[in-house]
Tab-separated table of C-alpha atoms in Angstrom:
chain	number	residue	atom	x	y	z
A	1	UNK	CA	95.324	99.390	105.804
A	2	UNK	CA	93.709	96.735	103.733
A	3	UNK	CA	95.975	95.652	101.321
A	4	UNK	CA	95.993	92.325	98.200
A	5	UNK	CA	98.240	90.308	96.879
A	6	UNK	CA	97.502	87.980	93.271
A	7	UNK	CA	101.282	86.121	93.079
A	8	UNK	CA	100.339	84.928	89.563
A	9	UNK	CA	101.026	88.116	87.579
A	10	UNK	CA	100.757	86.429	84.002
A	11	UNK	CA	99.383	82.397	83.499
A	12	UNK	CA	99.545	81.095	80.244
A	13	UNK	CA	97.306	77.642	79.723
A	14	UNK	CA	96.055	75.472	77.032
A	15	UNK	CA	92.461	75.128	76.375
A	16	UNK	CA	90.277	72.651	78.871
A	17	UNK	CA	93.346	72.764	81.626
A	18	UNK	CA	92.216	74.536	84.789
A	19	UNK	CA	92.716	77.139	86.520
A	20	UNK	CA	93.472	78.407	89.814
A	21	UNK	CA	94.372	82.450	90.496
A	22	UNK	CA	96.044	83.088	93.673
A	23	UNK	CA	94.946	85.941	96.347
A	24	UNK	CA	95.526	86.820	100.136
A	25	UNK	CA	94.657	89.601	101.362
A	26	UNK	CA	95.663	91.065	104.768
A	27	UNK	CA	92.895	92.594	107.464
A	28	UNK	CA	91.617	91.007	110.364
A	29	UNK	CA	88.024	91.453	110.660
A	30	UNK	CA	85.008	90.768	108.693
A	31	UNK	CA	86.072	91.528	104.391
A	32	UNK	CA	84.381	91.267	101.530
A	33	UNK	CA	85.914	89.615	98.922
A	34	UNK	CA	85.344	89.994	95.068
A	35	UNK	CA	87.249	89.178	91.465
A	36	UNK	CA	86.652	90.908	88.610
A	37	UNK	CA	87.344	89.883	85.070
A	38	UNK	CA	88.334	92.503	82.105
A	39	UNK	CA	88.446	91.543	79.119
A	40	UNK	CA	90.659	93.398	76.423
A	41	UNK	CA	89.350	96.671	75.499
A	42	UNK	CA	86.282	96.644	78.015
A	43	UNK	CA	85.752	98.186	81.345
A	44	UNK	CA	85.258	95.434	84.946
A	45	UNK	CA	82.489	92.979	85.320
A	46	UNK	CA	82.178	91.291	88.540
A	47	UNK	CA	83.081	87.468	88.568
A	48	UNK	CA	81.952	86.310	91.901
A	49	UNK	CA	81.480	87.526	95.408
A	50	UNK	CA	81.822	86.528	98.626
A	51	UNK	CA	79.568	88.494	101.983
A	52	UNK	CA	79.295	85.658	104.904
A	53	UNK	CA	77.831	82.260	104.594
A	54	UNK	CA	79.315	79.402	102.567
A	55	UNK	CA	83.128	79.750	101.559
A	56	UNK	CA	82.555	78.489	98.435
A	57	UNK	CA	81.146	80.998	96.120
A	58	UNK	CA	79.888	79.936	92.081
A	59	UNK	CA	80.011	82.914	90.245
A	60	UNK	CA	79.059	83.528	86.335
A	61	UNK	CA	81.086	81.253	83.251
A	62	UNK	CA	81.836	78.745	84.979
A	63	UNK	CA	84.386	80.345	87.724
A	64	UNK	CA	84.282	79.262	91.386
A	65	UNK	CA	86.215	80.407	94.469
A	66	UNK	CA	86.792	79.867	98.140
A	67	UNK	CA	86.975	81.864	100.529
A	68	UNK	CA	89.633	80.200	103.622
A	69	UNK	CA	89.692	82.610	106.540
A	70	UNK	CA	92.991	81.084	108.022
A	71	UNK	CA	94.559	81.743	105.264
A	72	UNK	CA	93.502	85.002	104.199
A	73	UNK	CA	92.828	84.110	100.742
A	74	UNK	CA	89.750	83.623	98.091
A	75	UNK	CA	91.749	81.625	95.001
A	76	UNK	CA	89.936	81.962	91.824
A	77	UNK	CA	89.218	78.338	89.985
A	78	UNK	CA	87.768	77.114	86.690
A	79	UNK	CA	87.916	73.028	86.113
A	80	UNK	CA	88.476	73.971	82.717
A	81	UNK	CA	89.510	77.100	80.244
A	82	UNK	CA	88.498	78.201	77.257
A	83	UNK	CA	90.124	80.404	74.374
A	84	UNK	CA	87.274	83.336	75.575
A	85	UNK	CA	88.474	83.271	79.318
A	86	UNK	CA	91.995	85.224	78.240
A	87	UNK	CA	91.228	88.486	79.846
A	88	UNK	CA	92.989	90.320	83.081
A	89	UNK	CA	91.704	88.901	86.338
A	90	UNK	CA	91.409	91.654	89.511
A	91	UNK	CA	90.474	90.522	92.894
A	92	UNK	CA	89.360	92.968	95.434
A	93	UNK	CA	88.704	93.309	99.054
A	94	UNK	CA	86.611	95.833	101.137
A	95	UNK	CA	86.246	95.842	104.762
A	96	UNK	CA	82.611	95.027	106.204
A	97	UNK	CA	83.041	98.319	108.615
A	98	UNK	CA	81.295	100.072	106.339
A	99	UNK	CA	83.794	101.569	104.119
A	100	UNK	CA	82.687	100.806	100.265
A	101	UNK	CA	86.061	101.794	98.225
A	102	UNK	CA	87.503	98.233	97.402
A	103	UNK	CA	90.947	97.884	97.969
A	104	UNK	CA	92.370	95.847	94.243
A	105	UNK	CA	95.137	93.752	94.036
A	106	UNK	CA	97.702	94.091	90.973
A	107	UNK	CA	96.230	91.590	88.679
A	108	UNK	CA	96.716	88.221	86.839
A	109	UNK	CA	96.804	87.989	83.007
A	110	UNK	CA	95.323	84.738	81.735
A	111	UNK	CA	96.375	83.704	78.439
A	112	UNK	CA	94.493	80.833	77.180
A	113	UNK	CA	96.116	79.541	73.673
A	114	UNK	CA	93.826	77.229	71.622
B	1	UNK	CA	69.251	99.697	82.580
B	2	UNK	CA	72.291	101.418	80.828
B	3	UNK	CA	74.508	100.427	83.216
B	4	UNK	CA	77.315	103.211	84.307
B	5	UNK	CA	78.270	105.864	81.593
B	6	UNK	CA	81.163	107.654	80.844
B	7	UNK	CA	82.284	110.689	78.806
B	8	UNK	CA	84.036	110.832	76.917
B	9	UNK	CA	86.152	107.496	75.943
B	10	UNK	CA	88.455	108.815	74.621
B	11	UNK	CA	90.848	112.457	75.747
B	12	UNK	CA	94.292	113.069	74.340
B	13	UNK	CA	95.402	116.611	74.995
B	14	UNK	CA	98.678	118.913	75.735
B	15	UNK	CA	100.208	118.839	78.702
B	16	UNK	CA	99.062	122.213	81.104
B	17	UNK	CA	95.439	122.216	79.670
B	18	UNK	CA	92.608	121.557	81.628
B	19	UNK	CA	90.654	117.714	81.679
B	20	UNK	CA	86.993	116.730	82.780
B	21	UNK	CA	85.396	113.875	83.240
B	22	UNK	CA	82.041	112.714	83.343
B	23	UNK	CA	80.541	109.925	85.109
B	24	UNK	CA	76.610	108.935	85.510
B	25	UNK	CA	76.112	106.399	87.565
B	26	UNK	CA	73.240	103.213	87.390
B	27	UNK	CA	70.022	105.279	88.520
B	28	UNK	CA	69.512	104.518	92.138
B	29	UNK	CA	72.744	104.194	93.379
B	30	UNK	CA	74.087	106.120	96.106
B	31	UNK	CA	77.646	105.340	96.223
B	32	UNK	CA	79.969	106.929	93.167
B	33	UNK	CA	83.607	106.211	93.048
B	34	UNK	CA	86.532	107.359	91.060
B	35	UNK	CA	89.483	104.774	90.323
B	36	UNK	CA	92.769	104.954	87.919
B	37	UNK	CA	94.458	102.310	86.088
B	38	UNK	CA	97.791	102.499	85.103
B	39	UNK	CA	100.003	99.956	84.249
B	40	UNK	CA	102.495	100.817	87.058
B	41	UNK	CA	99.935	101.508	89.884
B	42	UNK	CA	97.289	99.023	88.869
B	43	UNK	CA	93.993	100.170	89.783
B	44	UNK	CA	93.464	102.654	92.709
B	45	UNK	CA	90.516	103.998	94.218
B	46	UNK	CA	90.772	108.072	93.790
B	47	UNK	CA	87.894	109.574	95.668
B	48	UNK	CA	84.600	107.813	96.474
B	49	UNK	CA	80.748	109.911	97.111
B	50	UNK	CA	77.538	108.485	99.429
B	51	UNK	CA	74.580	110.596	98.504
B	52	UNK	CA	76.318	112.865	96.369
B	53	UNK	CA	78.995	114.053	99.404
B	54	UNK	CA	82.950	113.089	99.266
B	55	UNK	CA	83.645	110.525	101.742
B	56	UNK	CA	87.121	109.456	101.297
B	57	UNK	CA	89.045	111.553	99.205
B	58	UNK	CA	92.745	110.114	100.224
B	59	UNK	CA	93.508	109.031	96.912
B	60	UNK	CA	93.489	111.965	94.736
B	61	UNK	CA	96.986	112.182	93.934
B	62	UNK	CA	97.224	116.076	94.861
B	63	UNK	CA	95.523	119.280	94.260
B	64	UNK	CA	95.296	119.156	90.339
B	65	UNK	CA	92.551	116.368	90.617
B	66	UNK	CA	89.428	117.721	92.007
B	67	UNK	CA	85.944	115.260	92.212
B	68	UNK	CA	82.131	116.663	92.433
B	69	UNK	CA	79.086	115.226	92.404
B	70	UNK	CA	76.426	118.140	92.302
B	71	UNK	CA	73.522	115.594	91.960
B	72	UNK	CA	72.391	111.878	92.269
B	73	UNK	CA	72.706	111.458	88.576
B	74	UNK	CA	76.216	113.398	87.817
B	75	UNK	CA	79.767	113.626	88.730
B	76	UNK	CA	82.667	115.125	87.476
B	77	UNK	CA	86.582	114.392	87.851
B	78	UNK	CA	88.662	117.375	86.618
B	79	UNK	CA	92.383	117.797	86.531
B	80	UNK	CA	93.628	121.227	86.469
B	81	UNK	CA	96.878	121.443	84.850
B	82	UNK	CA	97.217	118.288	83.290
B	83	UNK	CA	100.842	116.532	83.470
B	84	UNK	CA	102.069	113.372	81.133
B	85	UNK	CA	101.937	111.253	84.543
B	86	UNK	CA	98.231	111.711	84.680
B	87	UNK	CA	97.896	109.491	81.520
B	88	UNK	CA	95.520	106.383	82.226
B	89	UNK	CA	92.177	104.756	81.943
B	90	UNK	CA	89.872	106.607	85.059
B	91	UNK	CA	86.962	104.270	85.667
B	92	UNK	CA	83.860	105.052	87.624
B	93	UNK	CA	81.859	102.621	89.714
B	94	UNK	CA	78.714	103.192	91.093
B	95	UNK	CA	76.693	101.039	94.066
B	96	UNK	CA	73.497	100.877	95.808
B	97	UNK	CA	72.821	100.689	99.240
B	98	UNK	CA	72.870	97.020	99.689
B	99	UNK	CA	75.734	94.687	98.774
B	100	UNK	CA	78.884	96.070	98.145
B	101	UNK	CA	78.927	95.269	94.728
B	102	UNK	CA	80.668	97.894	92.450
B	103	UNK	CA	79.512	98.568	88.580
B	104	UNK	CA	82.213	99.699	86.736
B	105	UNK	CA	81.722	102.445	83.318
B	106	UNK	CA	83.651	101.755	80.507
B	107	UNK	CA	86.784	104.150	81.246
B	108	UNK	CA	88.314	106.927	79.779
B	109	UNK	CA	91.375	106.585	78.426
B	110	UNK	CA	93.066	109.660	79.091
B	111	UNK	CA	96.293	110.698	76.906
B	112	UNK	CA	98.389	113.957	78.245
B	113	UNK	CA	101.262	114.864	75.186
C-alpha cells in the first residue's frame, strides 16, 4: 500500500525566509505526486503537480518542487514567504496504475509571522 | 464553473440520528470521491465513484457510512446512526478523465453531540 510521510508537522518562519516542506513517499512504480495548500477555514486547492517529464515542477504563488525518484520524495520550496502563505500544506501521492484515490500524508502547518 | 459543491456546511446533531451529505461534482467529471479529515486521522479517502459506480469502497469506516451516486451530477454520503467519533470535516473531490488532478468542495463540518 501506498503510503506518505511530511516529517515537518508544524514550521514556523519569518517573512522573506524560505521554505522547504519535506515528503517521501513509499511505492515502487510510476506515482503521481501532488501538494495541496488549505488555508484556514477553506476547503484544498492544488499547489503543484507532478505526471512524468521534468522533476522540477513550478506550481501557482510562487511554490516549486522536485520530484527525486531515488529518494522517494517531492519537497515543497518557496525562495521566500510571505505573511499570506500560513496555511496547512498536504502532499499526496496516487499510483499511475490507474487507481485515482490519492493516498495524503499527515500535513505540515506553516506559520509565517510578519 | 462553480467548482465542486457541498451541502450543507455546516451539521451538528445528536448522537443516534441519521446524517446526509451532498456532493455535486464540477460538470463533466467522472470520478467522485469521498474523504474525512480529522485531526487524529488526517485526511482519508472514504469511498471513491467512476461513472457514477463505487470503485473502491475500503475506506468507509463500517456499515453506518453508506456512499451513492445515482447520477453524473449527484452523490450522497449518509451515516446511519451517527456516533460522536464520526465528527469531522467530509470533503468531496471530483476529477475528469484526464490528469489525476482532484477538486476539492468546501467540506462539511460535521458535529455529532
Amino acid at each position: 500500500a501506498q503510503s506518505v510521510s511530511q516529517h515537518n508537522h508544524h514550521v514556523i518562519l519569518s517573512e522573506a525566509a524560505s521554505l522547504e516542506l519535506g515528503c517521501n513517499y513509499s511505492y515502487g512504480g510510476t506515482v503521481n505526486l501532488f501538494w495541496y495548500v488549505q488555508y484556514p477555514g477553506q476547503h484544498l486547492q492544488l499547489l503543484l503537480k507532478y505526471f512524468s517529464g521534468d522533476p522540477l515542477v513550478k506550481g501557482i504563488k510562487g511554490f516549486e518542487a522536485e520530484f527525486i525518484k531515488s529518494k522517494f520524495s517531492f519537497n515543497l520550496r518557496k525562495p521566500s514567504v510571505q505573511w499570506s502563505d500560513t496555511a496547512e500544506y498536504f502532499c499526496a501521492v496516487n499510483a499511475g496504475t490507474g487507481r485515482r484515490a490519492l493516498t495524503f500524508g499527515s500535513g505540515t502547518r506553516l506559520q509565517v509571522q510578519p | 464553473d462553480a467548482g465542486v459543491i457541498q451541502s450543507p456546511r455546516h451539521e451538528v446533531t445528536e448522537m443516534g440520528q441519521e446524517v446526509t451529505l451532498r456532493c455535486k461534482p464540477i460538470s463533466g467529471h467522472d470520478y467522485l470521491f469521498w474523504y474525512r479529515q480529522t485531526m487524529m486521522r488526517g485526511l482519508e479517502l472514504l469511498i471513491y465513484f467512476n461513472n457514477n459506480v463505487p470503485i473502491d469502497d475500503s475506506g468507509m469506516p463500517e456499515d453506518r457510512f453508506s456512499a451513492k451516486m445515482p447520477n453524473a451530477s449527484f452523490s450522497t454520503l449518509k451515516i446511519q446512526p451517527s456516533e460522536p467519533r464520526d465528527s469531522a470535516v467530509y470533503f468531496c473531490a471530483s476529477s475528469g478523465g484526464g490528469p489525476h488532478e482532484q477538486f476539492f468542495g468546501p467540506g462539511t463540518r460535521l458535529t455529532v453531540l
